C-alpha cells in the first residue's frame, strides 16, 4: 500500500496492524508508552499522536489506508508530546538515580529526548507504599497507568493478578482488594516487569548476596542458563556476538568465581532423563500427555489452575535444580569440599527461577539466582569491557553441552531434545509440524513400526490454558506437551534486558541458534560427560539414585 509520510511516497505493509507498526516497519519509531504488539490496543498514553490528513490522531488506533497523508513530527506534535510527558511527571516519583530502571526507563528516555528539564505542575503525591512481598516488586509512585502489565498478565498469561483500582487521581494498578502480590495467583513469570516502561514493576535484586558469599570465603560456583548468552549482548555493546558465554566465564573467573558451569549441560541431563520417563509412560499408557516441567512459572500455573494434571508433569527437576542437586550431593564430595562451603550462583533469564530455587522441596540446591540484568550490572560496575575479554570454555565436567541442551533456551527446545534422545529407539520415519496459532505448534512423529507420537509446543500461559482446555474437552489428542510461560521461551524471560518485546525476542532466538558450543554435539546422547555421570553416579535413567537426585514433587 502507498501512503505519504512526511511528504514522501512510502510503501507500507498492507497487513500492518496499525499505522504505528506500519511506520515502525519502514524505520520510523513513533514514541509510545502503552503500545504492545502482543496485547489489545489501549490508547492510554497518547504519545503516539501523528497528523493524518490534517487531523491529529493516535497512530496505534488507526488502520493505514491507501494514500493517507501522514506527518509524524511537526511543531504541534512535539509540543503535545512534551505536554503529555509533563503531565505524567506531575505525579511521577522522580527518584531516578536510585531507580532499578535508571538508564533503561522509557519515560526517562523521552524526558531527555523531549528536553523536559522542569515540570510546570505541582507534584501530585501518589501512594508510595512499595509491595516487597514477592520477588516481583511494585512501586505505584512510578506507575504511569499505561496498563501494559495489566494487559500482559490478563490477555497473554490469562492470570489477571493485577488490575486497575479506583478512579481519577486515585487510580492505581494493584492486586484485588489491595492484597500483597505474594498472596495472589501471580506465577512470577515477570512478564509485567518485562513490559513495564518505567520502574513501577521490577524484581528483587540479589547481587549483594553474591559479594557477601565471596567475602565469607565461600567456594563460588556459577552456572549459566542457555538464554543468557543470547541477550546480555544488548546491554554490553556486543550485538550478535556468539561467543559471549565464554567471555562471561572468563569474566566470572577474573572476579573470583572458582568454577563456572553450563546449565545447558544439565539440559542434556534433564532431556535424557525426561525422555526415558516419557518412554516408560508411553509403554505403560499412563500419566499422558506428559508435560515438561522445567519452566517454574508454568509449574506454579499448573499448581494453581490444573491440580488434576500435576501427575502428568514430568517429575524431573529443571536443569537449574538438577545441576544444583548434582553439585551439592555429588560434585562437592568429588572435589572434597563441604557442600555448606559451596555457594552456587545461578544466572538465569527468568524471575520465576528465583522462586524455584526457594521452593521448600528444592531449597539448598541453588544458593542464589541472579538474572541476565543483574549479571550485566555486575559486569558494567566492574569496569571490565566484556568485548576485550577472550572467551574460555566452561569448566568440565558440567560445561559440555549439545546443541539440543542449548536449544532449551527457546520455545521447542525441550521437546526436540526429548525427541533427539528417543530418535534411535523410535526409528523416526517422518516429522510433520503445523502452527495452530502464534505460540501453539503441533508435531506428529511417525515411526517405522507404524506408531505415531503427537507433541504440542506452546508458549505463553494464555495459550497453555487453551491447549489444556482442548485436551480436557477431548478435542486434542497429544502425548507430550512442552510449556514455556514466556513468549518465545526463556529468551523472553522477565529477567532479560529491556526492551524485552517481540522484536528483540526474535533476534535473541536467532542468536541462540547461531551459538555453537566449543564441542559441537547435536543430541544429548552425545554428551559424554553427561553419560559418564550416569556411569559413575546415577547408574541409569530412572534408577533409584536418579530419582532421589533428579526428580521432585509438586504442590496441590
Ligand atoms: Fe531456561 Fe531451563 S531453558 S528454564 O528457559 O530448562 O530460565 O535459558 O536455564 O532450568 O537449561 C530459563 C533458559 C534455563 C532450566 C535450562
Ligand atoms: Fe502477572 Fe506474571 Fe506479573 Fe505475576 S509476574 S503479575 S503473573 S505478569
mmCIF file of C-alpha atoms in Angstrom, residues 112-338:
data_model
loop_
_atom_site.group_PDB
_atom_site.id
_atom_site.type_symbol
_atom_site.label_atom_id
_atom_site.label_comp_id
_atom_site.label_asym_id
_atom_site.label_seq_id
_atom_site.Cartn_x
_atom_site.Cartn_y
_atom_site.Cartn_z
ATOM 1 C CA UNK A 112 15.737 13.511 27.857
ATOM 2 C CA UNK A 113 14.795 13.454 24.163
ATOM 3 C CA UNK A 114 11.978 15.975 24.534
ATOM 4 C CA UNK A 115 14.032 18.295 26.726
ATOM 5 C CA UNK A 116 11.850 18.083 29.827
ATOM 6 C CA UNK A 117 14.003 19.808 32.438
ATOM 7 C CA UNK A 118 11.338 21.366 34.608
ATOM 8 C CA UNK A 119 7.751 20.356 35.308
ATOM 9 C CA UNK A 120 5.351 23.286 35.447
ATOM 10 C CA UNK A 121 2.698 21.498 37.502
ATOM 11 C CA UNK A 122 2.545 20.949 41.234
ATOM 12 C CA UNK A 123 3.591 17.477 42.306
ATOM 13 C CA UNK A 124 0.621 15.270 42.937
ATOM 14 C CA UNK A 125 1.626 12.704 45.526
ATOM 15 C CA UNK A 126 0.780 9.108 44.755
ATOM 16 C CA UNK A 127 0.777 6.228 47.159
ATOM 17 C CA UNK A 128 4.370 5.299 47.807
ATOM 18 C CA UNK A 129 3.719 2.023 49.534
ATOM 19 C CA UNK A 130 6.102 -0.428 47.905
ATOM 20 C CA UNK A 131 4.998 -4.036 47.798
ATOM 21 C CA UNK A 132 8.071 -6.120 48.623
ATOM 22 C CA UNK A 133 6.064 -9.223 49.443
ATOM 23 C CA UNK A 134 7.180 -11.077 46.348
ATOM 24 C CA UNK A 135 10.152 -11.406 44.018
ATOM 25 C CA UNK A 136 8.208 -9.002 41.790
ATOM 26 C CA UNK A 137 8.325 -5.553 43.419
ATOM 27 C CA UNK A 138 5.555 -2.994 42.843
ATOM 28 C CA UNK A 139 6.032 0.728 43.383
ATOM 29 C CA UNK A 140 2.926 2.651 42.342
ATOM 30 C CA UNK A 141 4.624 6.006 42.755
ATOM 31 C CA UNK A 142 6.384 5.157 39.491
ATOM 32 C CA UNK A 143 3.318 3.846 37.685
ATOM 33 C CA UNK A 144 2.056 5.862 34.698
ATOM 34 C CA UNK A 145 -1.149 3.816 34.311
ATOM 35 C CA UNK A 146 -0.238 2.631 30.814
ATOM 36 C CA UNK A 147 -1.850 -0.708 31.666
ATOM 37 C CA UNK A 148 0.821 -2.781 29.866
ATOM 38 C CA UNK A 149 1.267 -5.014 32.926
ATOM 39 C CA UNK A 150 -2.477 -5.466 33.342
ATOM 40 C CA UNK A 151 -2.981 -6.479 29.714
ATOM 41 C CA UNK A 152 0.039 -8.811 29.581
ATOM 42 C CA UNK A 153 -0.949 -10.539 32.807
ATOM 43 C CA UNK A 154 -4.559 -10.912 31.716
ATOM 44 C CA UNK A 155 -4.515 -11.247 27.923
ATOM 45 C CA UNK A 156 -1.205 -13.044 27.334
ATOM 46 C CA UNK A 157 -0.836 -15.004 30.556
ATOM 47 C CA UNK A 158 -4.563 -15.375 31.387
ATOM 48 C CA UNK A 159 -3.824 -14.753 35.056
ATOM 49 C CA UNK A 160 -5.153 -11.305 35.924
ATOM 50 C CA UNK A 161 -3.220 -10.978 39.191
ATOM 51 C CA UNK A 162 -3.254 -7.177 38.886
ATOM 52 C CA UNK A 163 -5.788 -4.658 37.587
ATOM 53 C CA UNK A 164 -6.834 -1.025 37.780
ATOM 54 C CA UNK A 165 -8.443 0.093 41.023
ATOM 55 C CA UNK A 166 -10.077 3.418 41.963
ATOM 56 C CA UNK A 167 -10.750 6.324 39.621
ATOM 57 C CA UNK A 168 -9.388 9.672 38.510
ATOM 58 C CA UNK A 169 -6.399 10.902 40.528
ATOM 59 C CA UNK A 170 -6.788 7.902 42.818
ATOM 60 C CA UNK A 171 -6.398 5.339 40.010
ATOM 61 C CA UNK A 172 -3.778 2.666 40.658
ATOM 62 C CA UNK A 173 -2.748 -0.777 39.466
ATOM 63 C CA UNK A 174 -2.850 -3.409 42.183
ATOM 64 C CA UNK A 175 -3.990 -6.911 43.078
ATOM 65 C CA UNK A 176 -7.653 -7.304 44.031
ATOM 66 C CA UNK A 177 -8.677 -5.910 47.444
ATOM 67 C CA UNK A 178 -5.279 -4.249 47.863
ATOM 68 C CA UNK A 179 -3.672 -7.644 48.622
ATOM 69 C CA UNK A 180 0.075 -8.040 48.514
ATOM 70 C CA UNK A 181 1.245 -9.685 45.296
ATOM 71 C CA UNK A 182 2.587 -12.694 47.209
ATOM 72 C CA UNK A 183 -0.971 -13.541 48.251
ATOM 73 C CA UNK A 184 -2.357 -13.670 44.720
ATOM 74 C CA UNK A 185 -2.298 -16.165 41.869
ATOM 75 C CA UNK A 186 0.784 -14.457 40.368
ATOM 76 C CA UNK A 187 3.190 -17.063 38.959
ATOM 77 C CA UNK A 188 6.232 -14.750 38.984
ATOM 78 C CA UNK A 189 6.750 -15.021 35.242
ATOM 79 C CA UNK A 190 7.917 -11.401 35.250
ATOM 80 C CA UNK A 191 6.105 -10.515 32.039
ATOM 81 C CA UNK A 192 4.629 -7.454 33.752
ATOM 82 C CA UNK A 193 8.183 -6.383 34.604
ATOM 83 C CA UNK A 194 9.371 -7.111 31.066
ATOM 84 C CA UNK A 195 6.738 -4.759 29.658
ATOM 85 C CA UNK A 196 6.610 -2.011 32.298
ATOM 86 C CA UNK A 197 8.035 1.108 30.638
ATOM 87 C CA UNK A 198 9.132 2.604 33.979
ATOM 88 C CA UNK A 199 10.309 1.318 37.364
ATOM 89 C CA UNK A 200 6.832 0.615 38.748
ATOM 90 C CA UNK A 201 7.411 -3.113 38.392
ATOM 91 C CA UNK A 202 10.859 -4.542 38.988
ATOM 92 C CA UNK A 203 12.251 -7.704 40.512
ATOM 93 C CA UNK A 204 14.328 -8.359 43.615
ATOM 94 C CA UNK A 205 17.986 -7.623 43.082
ATOM 95 C CA UNK A 206 20.252 -10.237 44.693
ATOM 96 C CA UNK A 207 23.698 -9.090 43.603
ATOM 97 C CA UNK A 208 24.851 -8.231 47.114
ATOM 98 C CA UNK A 209 24.321 -11.814 48.230
ATOM 99 C CA UNK A 210 26.960 -12.930 45.721
ATOM 100 C CA UNK A 211 29.534 -10.439 47.004
ATOM 101 C CA UNK A 212 28.754 -11.369 50.611
ATOM 102 C CA UNK A 213 29.409 -15.046 49.859
ATOM 103 C CA UNK A 214 32.719 -14.059 48.245
ATOM 104 C CA UNK A 215 33.660 -12.047 51.316
ATOM 105 C CA UNK A 216 32.857 -15.028 53.510
ATOM 106 C CA UNK A 217 35.346 -17.084 51.530
ATOM 107 C CA UNK A 218 32.816 -19.493 50.059
ATOM 108 C CA UNK A 219 33.732 -21.682 47.108
ATOM 109 C CA UNK A 220 31.775 -19.864 44.419
ATOM 110 C CA UNK A 221 30.359 -21.859 41.548
ATOM 111 C CA UNK A 222 28.465 -20.116 38.760
ATOM 112 C CA UNK A 223 26.155 -21.746 36.269
ATOM 113 C CA UNK A 224 24.647 -20.024 33.280
ATOM 114 C CA UNK A 225 21.346 -20.663 31.519
ATOM 115 C CA UNK A 226 21.207 -21.080 27.743
ATOM 116 C CA UNK A 227 19.172 -17.923 27.091
ATOM 117 C CA UNK A 228 21.522 -15.513 28.905
ATOM 118 C CA UNK A 229 24.160 -15.785 26.166
ATOM 119 C CA UNK A 230 21.660 -14.643 23.547
ATOM 120 C CA UNK A 231 20.579 -11.422 25.240
ATOM 121 C CA UNK A 232 23.201 -9.908 27.514
ATOM 122 C CA UNK A 233 24.950 -8.562 24.393
ATOM 123 C CA UNK A 234 22.174 -5.969 24.144
ATOM 124 C CA UNK A 235 23.401 -4.329 27.359
ATOM 125 C CA UNK A 236 27.111 -4.538 26.645
ATOM 126 C CA UNK A 237 27.529 -3.287 23.096
ATOM 127 C CA UNK A 238 28.262 -6.785 21.833
ATOM 128 C CA UNK A 239 25.417 -7.139 19.330
ATOM 129 C CA UNK A 240 25.393 -10.505 17.532
ATOM 130 C CA UNK A 241 28.385 -11.864 19.468
ATOM 131 C CA UNK A 242 28.085 -15.650 19.569
ATOM 132 C CA UNK A 243 30.933 -16.338 21.991
ATOM 133 C CA UNK A 244 29.544 -14.218 24.809
ATOM 134 C CA UNK A 245 29.166 -17.254 27.069
ATOM 135 C CA UNK A 246 32.911 -17.900 27.005
ATOM 136 C CA UNK A 247 33.680 -14.231 27.704
ATOM 137 C CA UNK A 248 31.370 -14.367 30.711
ATOM 138 C CA UNK A 249 33.087 -17.498 32.017
ATOM 139 C CA UNK A 250 36.437 -15.688 31.803
ATOM 140 C CA UNK A 251 34.986 -12.586 33.452
ATOM 141 C CA UNK A 252 33.450 -14.515 36.345
ATOM 142 C CA UNK A 253 36.752 -16.312 36.960
ATOM 143 C CA UNK A 254 38.522 -12.945 36.999
ATOM 144 C CA UNK A 255 36.306 -11.623 39.763
ATOM 145 C CA UNK A 256 36.694 -14.661 41.964
ATOM 146 C CA UNK A 257 34.373 -17.450 40.827
ATOM 147 C CA UNK A 258 36.064 -20.805 41.359
ATOM 148 C CA UNK A 259 34.151 -22.707 38.696
ATOM 149 C CA UNK A 260 31.637 -21.812 36.009
ATOM 150 C CA UNK A 261 29.362 -24.496 34.610
ATOM 151 C CA UNK A 262 26.775 -24.518 31.865
ATOM 152 C CA UNK A 263 23.097 -25.096 32.647
ATOM 153 C CA UNK A 264 22.863 -26.413 29.068
ATOM 154 C CA UNK A 265 24.836 -29.444 30.341
ATOM 155 C CA UNK A 266 22.010 -30.061 32.791
ATOM 156 C CA UNK A 267 19.503 -29.505 29.996
ATOM 157 C CA UNK A 268 21.080 -32.516 28.254
ATOM 158 C CA UNK A 269 20.815 -34.452 31.502
ATOM 159 C CA UNK A 270 17.169 -33.477 32.003
ATOM 160 C CA UNK A 271 16.264 -34.262 28.379
ATOM 161 C CA UNK A 272 17.870 -37.682 28.762
ATOM 162 C CA UNK A 273 16.052 -38.484 31.990
ATOM 163 C CA UNK A 274 12.775 -36.973 30.820
ATOM 164 C CA UNK A 275 12.886 -38.876 27.515
ATOM 165 C CA UNK A 276 13.153 -42.167 29.407
ATOM 166 C CA UNK A 277 10.324 -41.117 31.689
ATOM 167 C CA UNK A 278 8.220 -40.359 28.603
ATOM 168 C CA UNK A 279 9.098 -43.694 27.017
ATOM 169 C CA UNK A 280 8.075 -45.517 30.195
ATOM 170 C CA UNK A 281 4.760 -43.648 30.351
ATOM 171 C CA UNK A 282 4.103 -44.426 26.678
ATOM 172 C CA UNK A 283 4.773 -48.108 27.301
ATOM 173 C CA UNK A 284 2.557 -48.191 30.367
ATOM 174 C CA UNK A 285 -0.018 -45.852 28.813
ATOM 175 C CA UNK A 286 -0.169 -43.757 31.970
ATOM 176 C CA UNK A 287 0.178 -40.083 33.009
ATOM 177 C CA UNK A 288 -0.184 -38.927 29.419
ATOM 178 C CA UNK A 289 0.163 -36.422 27.990
ATOM 179 C CA UNK A 290 3.462 -35.771 29.711
ATOM 180 C CA UNK A 291 4.049 -32.076 30.346
ATOM 181 C CA UNK A 292 7.555 -30.641 30.576
ATOM 182 C CA UNK A 293 8.324 -29.069 33.935
ATOM 183 C CA UNK A 294 11.485 -27.017 33.621
ATOM 184 C CA UNK A 295 9.641 -23.677 33.494
ATOM 185 C CA UNK A 296 8.821 -22.634 37.082
ATOM 186 C CA UNK A 297 6.174 -20.102 36.021
ATOM 187 C CA UNK A 298 4.319 -22.889 34.236
ATOM 188 C CA UNK A 299 4.701 -25.264 37.204
ATOM 189 C CA UNK A 300 3.176 -22.664 39.534
ATOM 190 C CA UNK A 301 0.414 -22.011 36.999
ATOM 191 C CA UNK A 302 -0.369 -25.751 36.855
ATOM 192 C CA UNK A 303 -0.399 -25.938 40.654
ATOM 193 C CA UNK A 304 -2.884 -23.048 40.856
ATOM 194 C CA UNK A 305 -5.103 -23.932 37.930
ATOM 195 C CA UNK A 306 -4.796 -27.580 36.953
ATOM 196 C CA UNK A 307 -4.067 -29.683 40.055
ATOM 197 C CA UNK A 308 -5.669 -32.641 38.253
ATOM 198 C CA UNK A 309 -2.778 -32.557 35.755
ATOM 199 C CA UNK A 310 0.089 -32.351 38.271
ATOM 200 C CA UNK A 311 0.865 -36.053 37.986
ATOM 201 C CA UNK A 312 1.216 -35.517 34.229
ATOM 202 C CA UNK A 313 4.085 -33.082 34.748
ATOM 203 C CA UNK A 314 7.467 -34.680 34.249
ATOM 204 C CA UNK A 315 8.829 -35.287 37.739
ATOM 205 C CA UNK A 316 12.343 -34.470 36.540
ATOM 206 C CA UNK A 317 13.682 -31.277 38.112
ATOM 207 C CA UNK A 318 14.514 -28.321 35.929
ATOM 208 C CA UNK A 319 18.095 -28.131 34.649
ATOM 209 C CA UNK A 320 18.794 -25.379 37.214
ATOM 210 C CA UNK A 321 17.778 -27.590 40.121
ATOM 211 C CA UNK A 322 19.163 -30.807 38.628
ATOM 212 C CA UNK A 323 22.616 -29.244 38.349
ATOM 213 C CA UNK A 324 22.283 -27.736 41.833
ATOM 214 C CA UNK A 325 21.422 -31.142 43.200
ATOM 215 C CA UNK A 326 24.342 -32.861 41.431
ATOM 216 C CA UNK A 327 26.803 -30.207 42.587
ATOM 217 C CA UNK A 328 25.729 -30.247 46.221
ATOM 218 C CA UNK A 329 25.256 -34.021 46.572
ATOM 219 C CA UNK A 330 27.951 -35.442 44.317
ATOM 220 C CA UNK A 331 30.426 -32.921 42.943
ATOM 221 C CA UNK A 332 31.151 -31.458 46.399
ATOM 222 C CA UNK A 333 32.343 -34.897 47.538
ATOM 223 C CA UNK A 334 34.320 -35.378 44.337
ATOM 224 C CA UNK A 335 36.299 -32.200 44.962
ATOM 225 C CA UNK A 336 36.446 -32.705 48.723
ATOM 226 C CA UNK A 337 34.535 -29.576 49.737
ATOM 227 C CA UNK A 338 31.743 -29.445 52.297
#
